[in-house]
Amino acid sequence: MVVSEETARPAWWRRPPAVVAVIVLILGTELILGWSSLAGAVHQLRTPAWNWVAGAVVAEIASMGTYARMQRALLRGAGTSVPIRKHVALAYAAHSLSATLPGGPVFSTAFNFRTLRRYGASSAVASWCIALSGVLSAGALVVIGAVFGILTRSTGSWRTLVLYMAGALLVAFLVRLLAQHPQWLITPSRGLLSGVNKVRRRPADSGHARLAGFVDQLRSVRVRPADFGFAVVLAVANWLLDALCLWMCCIAVGAEGIHPAQLVIAYCAGMAAASVPIVPGGLGVVDGALVLGLVAGGLTSASALAAVVLYRLISFGFIIGTGWLVWLIMRARAGAPRGVPA
């Protein structure tokens, strides 16, 4: 079959020059329409209250520290103790991988797993710790959004809050229950593995022995209730400290016309937008959601834009830059030859 040149050429609106022209037109229109807000935001960013900026940086560092301590509590509860400085370094490095690379969550999870294995955790404990920390973090954000939504009377009711809390606890309980009874996963996992082996043209029982070994390791995972409860508290504190950073950024640029509860609602909307990995770091998506939320909460467009830019400079620029530096140090130490202190 011969395809003519006219048929093979894409439509004019699919050609790169046309796409670029449309993008430039949209950005130019937005720039013209929002020029006054942008100019006001730039003016506010030139003269921030530096004491509040310093407080925002401290709050963001504390937020990262609570996430590291949450993961440490889960790992310690499973019987593996690692110094907190290593957990903090892992939190920074893994967060940077997740936020900046295309498909970052996959690279971040793999890096997290390999590092926990190097710290002495078994494959099962490392996998369980990563899965449960993600569940607790997501559940904490949902509960925080529900609580402050009720406080502002913008959504839901106390019944909705109880439902959200019950759902989050149920998911965490199921993860813990599967860790205690991993044999429930053997049959479906073997069936899935056999199907994958068939597609890859390998023997049907390939990998079954490793799967059985992993299940045996998972049976030894037992987390003390006190460590689990402490991890839940830290998961909530992680989000609230990050929201505190945003609030301090608002004050730093002179935007004080928003109630803390409304700010947290705007923050939760921005973090929910960040969960959709359209672009690395949620650039543009998270910023837009935060600005819209802050404006809906009572701030002017200029003040909201200035506060979000400052917040992103700290939470994305400073934290991600630090994380990549930590990742380079960890990579160098992991590759150090024997006999050299790592």
mmCIF file of N, CA and C in Angstrom, residues 178-307:
data_model
loop_
_atom_site.group_PDB
_atom_site.id
_atom_site.type_symbol
_atom_site.label_atom_id
_atom_site.label_comp_id
_atom_site.label_asym_id
_atom_site.label_seq_id
_atom_site.Cartn_x
_atom_site.Cartn_y
_atom_site.Cartn_z
ATOM 1 N N LEU A 178 -2.365 -7.738 55.875
ATOM 2 C CA LEU A 178 -1.696 -8.528 54.840
ATOM 3 C C LEU A 178 -0.250 -8.820 55.222
ATOM 4 N N ALA A 179 0.381 -7.875 55.947
ATOM 5 C CA ALA A 179 1.739 -8.127 56.411
ATOM 6 C C ALA A 179 1.764 -9.255 57.442
ATOM 7 N N GLN A 180 0.695 -9.382 58.227
ATOM 8 C CA GLN A 180 0.633 -10.430 59.229
ATOM 9 C C GLN A 180 0.200 -11.767 58.641
ATOM 10 N N HIS A 181 -0.545 -11.719 57.525
ATOM 11 C CA HIS A 181 -1.014 -12.958 56.885
ATOM 12 C C HIS A 181 -0.665 -12.927 55.398
ATOM 13 N N PRO A 182 0.605 -12.912 55.062
ATOM 14 C CA PRO A 182 1.006 -12.800 53.656
ATOM 15 C C PRO A 182 0.643 -14.020 52.821
ATOM 16 N N GLN A 183 0.338 -15.153 53.483
ATOM 17 C CA GLN A 183 -0.015 -16.352 52.724
ATOM 18 C C GLN A 183 -1.282 -16.142 51.897
ATOM 19 N N TRP A 184 -2.090 -15.133 52.274
ATOM 20 C CA TRP A 184 -3.286 -14.840 51.490
ATOM 21 C C TRP A 184 -2.938 -14.339 50.091
ATOM 22 N N LEU A 185 -1.714 -13.842 49.930
ATOM 23 C CA LEU A 185 -1.302 -13.282 48.641
ATOM 24 C C LEU A 185 -0.623 -14.297 47.736
ATOM 25 N N ILE A 186 -0.298 -15.479 48.279
ATOM 26 C CA ILE A 186 0.516 -16.431 47.514
ATOM 27 C C ILE A 186 -0.197 -16.881 46.249
ATOM 28 N N THR A 187 -1.428 -17.367 46.393
ATOM 29 C CA THR A 187 -2.138 -17.914 45.229
ATOM 30 C C THR A 187 -2.366 -16.872 44.133
ATOM 31 N N PRO A 188 -2.953 -15.688 44.446
ATOM 32 C CA PRO A 188 -3.120 -14.700 43.357
ATOM 33 C C PRO A 188 -1.797 -14.195 42.801
ATOM 34 N N SER A 189 -0.782 -14.089 43.649
ATOM 35 C CA SER A 189 0.521 -13.603 43.164
ATOM 36 C C SER A 189 1.160 -14.619 42.230
ATOM 37 N N ARG A 190 1.041 -15.896 42.563
ATOM 38 C CA ARG A 190 1.585 -16.925 41.679
ATOM 39 C C ARG A 190 0.861 -16.937 40.345
ATOM 40 N N GLY A 191 -0.462 -16.759 40.376
ATOM 41 C CA GLY A 191 -1.210 -16.705 39.122
ATOM 42 C C GLY A 191 -0.785 -15.530 38.259
ATOM 43 N N LEU A 192 -0.602 -14.370 38.885
ATOM 44 C CA LEU A 192 -0.164 -13.191 38.147
ATOM 45 C C LEU A 192 1.242 -13.386 37.601
ATOM 46 N N LEU A 193 2.135 -13.961 38.419
ATOM 47 C CA LEU A 193 3.509 -14.186 37.980
ATOM 48 C C LEU A 193 3.564 -15.184 36.836
ATOM 49 N N SER A 194 2.723 -16.207 36.882
ATOM 50 C CA SER A 194 2.684 -17.187 35.795
ATOM 51 C C SER A 194 2.223 -16.538 34.497
ATOM 52 N N GLY A 195 1.257 -15.627 34.605
ATOM 53 C CA GLY A 195 0.797 -14.920 33.413
ATOM 54 C C GLY A 195 1.889 -14.048 32.820
ATOM 55 N N VAL A 196 2.640 -13.358 33.693
ATOM 56 C CA VAL A 196 3.762 -12.536 33.221
ATOM 57 C C VAL A 196 4.821 -13.409 32.568
ATOM 58 N N ASN A 197 5.112 -14.556 33.178
ATOM 59 C CA ASN A 197 6.097 -15.476 32.601
ATOM 60 C C ASN A 197 5.662 -15.980 31.226
ATOM 61 N N LYS A 198 4.359 -16.197 31.065
ATOM 62 C CA LYS A 198 3.861 -16.655 29.774
ATOM 63 C C LYS A 198 4.071 -15.600 28.706
ATOM 64 N N VAL A 199 3.796 -14.334 29.057
ATOM 65 C CA VAL A 199 4.003 -13.240 28.102
ATOM 66 C C VAL A 199 5.479 -13.097 27.766
ATOM 67 N N ARG A 200 6.353 -13.268 28.770
ATOM 68 C CA ARG A 200 7.793 -13.127 28.568
ATOM 69 C C ARG A 200 8.441 -14.414 28.054
ATOM 70 N N ARG A 201 7.622 -15.433 27.812
ATOM 71 C CA ARG A 201 8.085 -16.722 27.278
ATOM 72 C C ARG A 201 9.127 -17.376 28.191
ATOM 73 N N ARG A 202 8.795 -17.393 29.468
ATOM 74 C CA ARG A 202 9.627 -18.059 30.459
ATOM 75 C C ARG A 202 8.848 -19.210 31.079
ATOM 76 N N PRO A 203 9.532 -20.134 31.787
ATOM 77 C CA PRO A 203 8.810 -21.222 32.460
ATOM 78 C C PRO A 203 7.756 -20.671 33.415
ATOM 79 N N ALA A 204 6.619 -21.370 33.525
ATOM 80 C CA ALA A 204 5.499 -20.882 34.318
ATOM 81 C C ALA A 204 5.858 -20.689 35.780
ATOM 82 N N ASP A 205 6.779 -21.527 36.311
ATOM 83 C CA ASP A 205 7.123 -21.433 37.734
ATOM 84 C C ASP A 205 8.356 -20.558 37.988
ATOM 85 N N SER A 206 8.808 -19.825 36.982
ATOM 86 C CA SER A 206 9.972 -18.962 37.161
ATOM 87 C C SER A 206 9.659 -17.856 38.172
ATOM 88 N N GLY A 207 10.506 -17.721 39.177
ATOM 89 C CA GLY A 207 10.330 -16.702 40.195
ATOM 90 C C GLY A 207 9.462 -17.102 41.362
ATOM 91 N N HIS A 208 8.848 -18.285 41.311
ATOM 92 C CA HIS A 208 7.981 -18.710 42.414
ATOM 93 C C HIS A 208 8.766 -18.926 43.704
ATOM 94 N N ALA A 209 10.004 -19.412 43.583
ATOM 95 C CA ALA A 209 10.817 -19.635 44.787
ATOM 96 C C ALA A 209 11.143 -18.304 45.464
ATOM 97 N N ARG A 210 11.475 -17.290 44.671
ATOM 98 C CA ARG A 210 11.756 -15.970 45.252
ATOM 99 C C ARG A 210 10.503 -15.386 45.894
ATOM 100 N N LEU A 211 9.346 -15.620 45.267
ATOM 101 C CA LEU A 211 8.091 -15.146 45.833
ATOM 102 C C LEU A 211 7.827 -15.796 47.190
ATOM 103 N N ALA A 212 8.094 -17.098 47.283
ATOM 104 C CA ALA A 212 7.893 -17.806 48.556
ATOM 105 C C ALA A 212 8.838 -17.264 49.624
ATOM 106 N N GLY A 213 10.079 -16.957 49.241
ATOM 107 C CA GLY A 213 11.029 -16.391 50.201
ATOM 108 C C GLY A 213 10.595 -15.019 50.678
ATOM 109 N N PHE A 214 10.050 -14.228 49.759
ATOM 110 C CA PHE A 214 9.565 -12.896 50.134
ATOM 111 C C PHE A 214 8.408 -13.006 51.125
ATOM 112 N N VAL A 215 7.520 -13.962 50.899
ATOM 113 C CA VAL A 215 6.376 -14.151 51.799
ATOM 114 C C VAL A 215 6.847 -14.592 53.178
ATOM 115 N N ASP A 216 7.850 -15.454 53.210
ATOM 116 C CA ASP A 216 8.395 -15.877 54.507
ATOM 117 C C ASP A 216 8.970 -14.695 55.278
ATOM 118 N N GLN A 217 9.652 -13.778 54.576
ATOM 119 C CA GLN A 217 10.172 -12.585 55.241
ATOM 120 C C GLN A 217 9.038 -11.690 55.744
ATOM 121 N N LEU A 218 7.969 -11.595 54.953
ATOM 122 C CA LEU A 218 6.864 -10.721 55.318
ATOM 123 C C LEU A 218 6.152 -11.213 56.573
ATOM 124 N N ARG A 219 6.202 -12.504 56.822
ATOM 125 C CA ARG A 219 5.562 -13.048 58.018
ATOM 126 C C ARG A 219 6.220 -12.551 59.297
ATOM 127 N N SER A 220 7.464 -12.158 59.207
ATOM 128 C CA SER A 220 8.177 -11.712 60.407
ATOM 129 C C SER A 220 7.918 -10.243 60.725
ATOM 130 N N VAL A 221 7.190 -9.515 59.846
ATOM 131 C CA VAL A 221 6.938 -8.090 60.063
ATOM 132 C C VAL A 221 5.865 -7.923 61.133
ATOM 133 N N ARG A 222 6.206 -7.291 62.218
ATOM 134 C CA ARG A 222 5.273 -6.985 63.298
ATOM 135 C C ARG A 222 5.568 -5.563 63.779
ATOM 136 N N VAL A 223 4.589 -4.699 63.708
ATOM 137 C CA VAL A 223 4.783 -3.317 64.129
ATOM 138 C C VAL A 223 4.058 -3.091 65.445
ATOM 139 N N ARG A 224 4.779 -2.530 66.396
ATOM 140 C CA ARG A 224 4.176 -2.237 67.695
ATOM 141 C C ARG A 224 3.137 -1.133 67.536
ATOM 142 N N PRO A 225 1.987 -1.242 68.222
ATOM 143 C CA PRO A 225 0.937 -0.211 68.101
ATOM 144 C C PRO A 225 1.429 1.195 68.419
ATOM 145 N N ALA A 226 2.333 1.317 69.403
ATOM 146 C CA ALA A 226 2.844 2.646 69.766
ATOM 147 C C ALA A 226 3.599 3.277 68.597
ATOM 148 N N ASP A 227 4.435 2.488 67.910
ATOM 149 C CA ASP A 227 5.173 3.013 66.755
ATOM 150 C C ASP A 227 4.227 3.377 65.620
ATOM 151 N N PHE A 228 3.195 2.557 65.435
ATOM 152 C CA PHE A 228 2.231 2.841 64.367
ATOM 153 C C PHE A 228 1.465 4.133 64.664
ATOM 154 N N GLY A 229 1.015 4.302 65.908
ATOM 155 C CA GLY A 229 0.305 5.521 66.278
ATOM 156 C C GLY A 229 1.182 6.756 66.142
ATOM 157 N N PHE A 230 2.447 6.633 66.522
ATOM 158 C CA PHE A 230 3.387 7.744 66.380
ATOM 159 C C PHE A 230 3.574 8.098 64.913
ATOM 160 N N ALA A 231 3.608 7.085 64.048
ATOM 161 C CA ALA A 231 3.757 7.339 62.611
ATOM 162 C C ALA A 231 2.540 8.076 62.055
ATOM 163 N N VAL A 232 1.356 7.760 62.545
ATOM 164 C CA VAL A 232 0.138 8.464 62.099
ATOM 165 C C VAL A 232 0.215 9.940 62.463
ATOM 166 N N VAL A 233 0.626 10.238 63.709
ATOM 167 C CA VAL A 233 0.756 11.630 64.157
ATOM 168 C C VAL A 233 1.774 12.374 63.300
ATOM 169 N N LEU A 234 2.887 11.727 62.982
ATOM 170 C CA LEU A 234 3.923 12.364 62.166
ATOM 171 C C LEU A 234 3.445 12.604 60.741
ATOM 172 N N ALA A 235 2.614 11.695 60.206
ATOM 173 C CA ALA A 235 2.076 11.884 58.856
ATOM 174 C C ALA A 235 1.206 13.138 58.791
ATOM 175 N N VAL A 236 0.409 13.372 59.832
ATOM 176 C CA VAL A 236 -0.415 14.578 59.886
ATOM 177 C C VAL A 236 0.467 15.820 60.048
ATOM 178 N N ALA A 237 1.453 15.733 60.943
ATOM 179 C CA ALA A 237 2.343 16.873 61.186
ATOM 180 C C ALA A 237 3.127 17.250 59.935
ATOM 181 N N ASN A 238 3.479 16.270 59.117
ATOM 182 C CA ASN A 238 4.217 16.544 57.881
ATOM 183 C C ASN A 238 3.464 17.511 56.976
ATOM 184 N N TRP A 239 2.168 17.271 56.778
ATOM 185 C CA TRP A 239 1.361 18.150 55.923
ATOM 186 C C TRP A 239 1.116 19.496 56.583
ATOM 187 N N LEU A 240 0.820 19.500 57.886
ATOM 188 C CA LEU A 240 0.502 20.752 58.565
ATOM 189 C C LEU A 240 1.707 21.695 58.602
ATOM 190 N N LEU A 241 2.902 21.143 58.762
ATOM 191 C CA LEU A 241 4.099 21.990 58.757
ATOM 192 C C LEU A 241 4.356 22.570 57.369
ATOM 193 N N ASP A 242 4.051 21.802 56.337
ATOM 194 C CA ASP A 242 4.190 22.319 54.978
ATOM 195 C C ASP A 242 3.181 23.435 54.730
ATOM 196 N N ALA A 243 1.947 23.252 55.234
ATOM 197 C CA ALA A 243 0.944 24.311 55.126
ATOM 198 C C ALA A 243 1.360 25.541 55.932
ATOM 199 N N LEU A 244 2.022 25.313 57.075
ATOM 200 C CA LEU A 244 2.531 26.432 57.872
ATOM 201 C C LEU A 244 3.552 27.243 57.080
ATOM 202 N N CYS A 245 4.362 26.555 56.287
ATOM 203 C CA CYS A 245 5.325 27.242 55.423
ATOM 204 C C CYS A 245 4.597 28.161 54.446
ATOM 205 N N LEU A 246 3.513 27.680 53.854
ATOM 206 C CA LEU A 246 2.733 28.508 52.927
ATOM 207 C C LEU A 246 2.132 29.711 53.651
ATOM 208 N N TRP A 247 1.616 29.498 54.864
ATOM 209 C CA TRP A 247 1.034 30.599 55.633
ATOM 210 C C TRP A 247 2.079 31.665 55.953
ATOM 211 N N MET A 248 3.283 31.249 56.337
ATOM 212 C CA MET A 248 4.352 32.204 56.625
ATOM 213 C C MET A 248 4.779 32.953 55.371
ATOM 214 N N CYS A 249 4.726 32.285 54.234
ATOM 215 C CA CYS A 249 5.040 32.970 52.977
ATOM 216 C C CYS A 249 4.005 34.046 52.677
ATOM 217 N N CYS A 250 2.742 33.780 53.002
ATOM 218 C CA CYS A 250 1.700 34.792 52.815
ATOM 219 C C CYS A 250 1.993 36.021 53.672
ATOM 220 N N ILE A 251 2.353 35.790 54.923
ATOM 221 C CA ILE A 251 2.645 36.914 55.814
ATOM 222 C C ILE A 251 3.905 37.647 55.351
ATOM 223 N N ALA A 252 4.876 36.884 54.850
ATOM 224 C CA ALA A 252 6.146 37.493 54.430
ATOM 225 C C ALA A 252 5.959 38.500 53.306
ATOM 226 N N VAL A 253 4.970 38.268 52.426
ATOM 227 C CA VAL A 253 4.746 39.187 51.307
ATOM 228 C C VAL A 253 3.618 40.164 51.609
ATOM 229 N N GLY A 254 3.152 40.188 52.858
ATOM 230 C CA GLY A 254 2.124 41.147 53.248
ATOM 231 C C GLY A 254 0.710 40.728 52.963
ATOM 232 N N ALA A 255 0.491 39.422 52.666
ATOM 233 C CA ALA A 255 -0.863 38.918 52.377
ATOM 234 C C ALA A 255 -1.430 38.301 53.648
ATOM 235 N N GLU A 256 -2.155 39.088 54.423
ATOM 236 C CA GLU A 256 -2.662 38.620 55.707
ATOM 237 C C GLU A 256 -4.179 38.525 55.740
ATOM 238 N N GLY A 257 -4.834 38.598 54.608
ATOM 239 C CA GLY A 257 -6.295 38.626 54.601
ATOM 240 C C GLY A 257 -6.948 37.282 54.391
ATOM 241 N N ILE A 258 -6.345 36.206 54.859
ATOM 242 C CA ILE A 258 -6.929 34.891 54.686
ATOM 243 C C ILE A 258 -6.924 34.160 56.012
ATOM 244 N N HIS A 259 -8.020 33.452 56.292
ATOM 245 C CA HIS A 259 -8.139 32.672 57.521
ATOM 246 C C HIS A 259 -7.291 31.407 57.392
ATOM 247 N N PRO A 260 -6.637 30.973 58.477
ATOM 248 C CA PRO A 260 -5.799 29.763 58.399
ATOM 249 C C PRO A 260 -6.541 28.542 57.877
ATOM 250 N N ALA A 261 -7.810 28.382 58.251
ATOM 251 C CA ALA A 261 -8.567 27.219 57.777
ATOM 252 C C ALA A 261 -8.755 27.272 56.265
ATOM 253 N N GLN A 262 -9.039 28.474 55.731
ATOM 254 C CA GLN A 262 -9.196 28.606 54.289
ATOM 255 C C GLN A 262 -7.867 28.378 53.572
ATOM 256 N N LEU A 263 -6.783 28.804 54.209
ATOM 257 C CA LEU A 263 -5.461 28.564 53.623
ATOM 258 C C LEU A 263 -5.173 27.065 53.537
ATOM 259 N N VAL A 264 -5.537 26.316 54.578
ATOM 260 C CA VAL A 264 -5.295 24.877 54.554
ATOM 261 C C VAL A 264 -6.131 24.202 53.465
ATOM 262 N N ILE A 265 -7.364 24.680 53.258
ATOM 263 C CA ILE A 265 -8.190 24.139 52.176
ATOM 264 C C ILE A 265 -7.514 24.376 50.823
ATOM 265 N N ALA A 266 -7.006 25.602 50.621
ATOM 266 C CA ALA A 266 -6.293 25.904 49.374
ATOM 267 C C ALA A 266 -5.049 25.024 49.247
ATOM 268 N N TYR A 267 -4.356 24.829 50.360
ATOM 269 C CA TYR A 267 -3.155 23.994 50.350
ATOM 270 C C TYR A 267 -3.493 22.548 49.975
ATOM 271 N N CYS A 268 -4.559 22.010 50.564
ATOM 272 C CA CYS A 268 -4.949 20.627 50.257
ATOM 273 C C CYS A 268 -5.329 20.477 48.785
ATOM 274 N N ALA A 269 -5.973 21.510 48.223
ATOM 275 C CA ALA A 269 -6.306 21.467 46.800
ATOM 276 C C ALA A 269 -5.049 21.430 45.943
ATOM 277 N N GLY A 270 -4.048 22.226 46.334
ATOM 278 C CA GLY A 270 -2.786 22.224 45.594
ATOM 279 C C GLY A 270 -2.067 20.903 45.691
ATOM 280 N N MET A 271 -2.048 20.302 46.879
ATOM 281 C CA MET A 271 -1.372 19.013 47.041
ATOM 282 C C MET A 271 -2.120 17.892 46.330
ATOM 283 N N ALA A 272 -3.451 18.008 46.276
ATOM 284 C CA ALA A 272 -4.218 17.021 45.506
ATOM 285 C C ALA A 272 -3.882 17.121 44.027
ATOM 286 N N ALA A 273 -3.700 18.356 43.542
ATOM 287 C CA ALA A 273 -3.293 18.542 42.143
ATOM 288 C C ALA A 273 -1.908 17.965 41.896
ATOM 289 N N ALA A 274 -1.048 18.014 42.916
ATOM 290 C CA ALA A 274 0.307 17.483 42.769
ATOM 291 C C ALA A 274 0.312 15.975 42.621
ATOM 292 N N SER A 275 -0.766 15.309 43.074
ATOM 293 C CA SER A 275 -0.814 13.849 42.976
ATOM 294 C C SER A 275 -1.030 13.363 41.553
ATOM 295 N N VAL A 276 -1.416 14.277 40.654
ATOM 296 C CA VAL A 276 -1.588 13.927 39.239
ATOM 297 C C VAL A 276 -0.288 14.264 38.517
ATOM 298 N N PRO A 277 0.528 13.251 38.158
ATOM 299 C CA PRO A 277 1.871 13.532 37.604
ATOM 300 C C PRO A 277 1.843 13.942 36.145
ATOM 301 N N ILE A 278 1.286 15.146 35.880
ATOM 302 C CA ILE A 278 1.254 15.629 34.495
ATOM 303 C C ILE A 278 2.625 16.127 34.083
ATOM 304 N N VAL A 279 3.215 16.951 34.924
ATOM 305 C CA VAL A 279 4.565 17.462 34.681
ATOM 306 C C VAL A 279 5.375 17.267 35.948
ATOM 307 N N PRO A 280 6.705 17.130 35.825
ATOM 308 C CA PRO A 280 7.540 16.961 37.023
ATOM 309 C C PRO A 280 7.348 18.100 38.018
ATOM 310 N N GLY A 281 7.181 17.733 39.278
ATOM 311 C CA GLY A 281 7.023 18.723 40.328
ATOM 312 C C GLY A 281 5.684 19.421 40.329
ATOM 313 N N GLY A 282 4.786 19.047 39.415
ATOM 314 C CA GLY A 282 3.500 19.717 39.331
ATOM 315 C C GLY A 282 3.605 21.174 38.959
ATOM 316 N N LEU A 283 4.698 21.551 38.264
ATOM 317 C CA LEU A 283 4.913 22.950 37.907
ATOM 318 C C LEU A 283 3.749 23.464 37.066
ATOM 319 N N GLY A 284 3.199 24.577 37.475
ATOM 320 C CA GLY A 284 2.059 25.145 36.787
ATOM 321 C C GLY A 284 0.740 24.629 37.323
ATOM 322 N N VAL A 285 0.643 23.316 37.499
ATOM 323 C CA VAL A 285 -0.602 22.712 37.989
ATOM 324 C C VAL A 285 -0.800 23.042 39.465
ATOM 325 N N VAL A 286 0.205 22.737 40.282
ATOM 326 C CA VAL A 286 0.120 23.018 41.714
ATOM 327 C C VAL A 286 0.033 24.519 41.963
ATOM 328 N N ASP A 287 0.859 25.287 41.260
ATOM 329 C CA ASP A 287 0.870 26.739 41.446
ATOM 330 C C ASP A 287 -0.490 27.346 41.131
ATOM 331 N N GLY A 288 -1.088 26.901 40.019
ATOM 332 C CA GLY A 288 -2.397 27.424 39.651
ATOM 333 C C GLY A 288 -3.463 27.077 40.677
ATOM 334 N N ALA A 289 -3.434 25.827 41.167
ATOM 335 C CA ALA A 289 -4.418 25.416 42.173
ATOM 336 C C ALA A 289 -4.253 26.201 43.471
ATOM 337 N N LEU A 290 -3.002 26.443 43.875
ATOM 338 C CA LEU A 290 -2.755 27.203 45.097
ATOM 339 C C LEU A 290 -3.214 28.656 44.946
ATOM 340 N N VAL A 291 -2.887 29.274 43.820
ATOM 341 C CA VAL A 291 -3.286 30.672 43.602
ATOM 342 C C VAL A 291 -4.803 30.801 43.608
ATOM 343 N N LEU A 292 -5.485 29.918 42.893
ATOM 344 C CA LEU A 292 -6.952 29.971 42.851
ATOM 345 C C LEU A 292 -7.548 29.767 44.237
ATOM 346 N N GLY A 293 -6.966 28.836 44.996
ATOM 347 C CA GLY A 293 -7.474 28.588 46.340
ATOM 348 C C GLY A 293 -7.273 29.769 47.267
ATOM 349 N N LEU A 294 -6.123 30.410 47.182
ATOM 350 C CA LEU A 294 -5.847 31.563 48.032
ATOM 351 C C LEU A 294 -6.714 32.764 47.650
ATOM 352 N N VAL A 295 -6.930 32.947 46.353
ATOM 353 C CA VAL A 295 -7.803 34.041 45.908
ATOM 354 C C VAL A 295 -9.241 33.792 46.389
ATOM 355 N N ALA A 296 -9.685 32.525 46.296
ATOM 356 C CA ALA A 296 -11.015 32.188 46.794
ATOM 357 C C ALA A 296 -11.117 32.395 48.299
ATOM 358 N N GLY A 297 -9.974 32.294 48.993
ATOM 359 C CA GLY A 297 -9.961 32.492 50.431
ATOM 360 C C GLY A 297 -9.905 33.944 50.854
ATOM 361 N N GLY A 298 -9.751 34.864 49.904
ATOM 362 C CA GLY A 298 -9.805 36.275 50.253
ATOM 363 C C GLY A 298 -8.599 37.101 49.865
ATOM 364 N N LEU A 299 -7.539 36.494 49.317
ATOM 365 C CA LEU A 299 -6.352 37.266 48.935
ATOM 366 C C LEU A 299 -6.544 37.893 47.560
ATOM 367 N N THR A 300 -5.825 38.961 47.305
ATOM 368 C CA THR A 300 -5.802 39.529 45.961
ATOM 369 C C THR A 300 -4.948 38.637 45.061
ATOM 370 N N SER A 301 -5.127 38.803 43.764
ATOM 371 C CA SER A 301 -4.367 37.974 42.822
ATOM 372 C C SER A 301 -2.869 38.204 42.972
ATOM 373 N N ALA A 302 -2.468 39.467 43.144
ATOM 374 C CA ALA A 302 -1.046 39.782 43.280
ATOM 375 C C ALA A 302 -0.459 39.156 44.539
ATOM 376 N N SER A 303 -1.174 39.277 45.658
ATOM 377 C CA SER A 303 -0.678 38.720 46.914
ATOM 378 C C SER A 303 -0.610 37.199 46.850
ATOM 379 N N ALA A 304 -1.640 36.569 46.284
ATOM 380 C CA ALA A 304 -1.648 35.110 46.173
ATOM 381 C C ALA A 304 -0.503 34.631 45.295
ATOM 382 N N LEU A 305 -0.275 35.305 44.177
ATOM 383 C CA LEU A 305 0.800 34.912 43.271
ATOM 384 C C LEU A 305 2.160 35.071 43.935
ATOM 385 N N ALA A 306 2.364 36.178 44.650
ATOM 386 C CA ALA A 306 3.639 36.402 45.338
ATOM 387 C C ALA A 306 3.876 35.342 46.413
ATOM 388 N N ALA A 307 2.835 35.032 47.181
ATOM 389 C CA ALA A 307 2.971 34.032 48.250
ATOM 390 C C ALA A 307 3.292 32.662 47.678
#
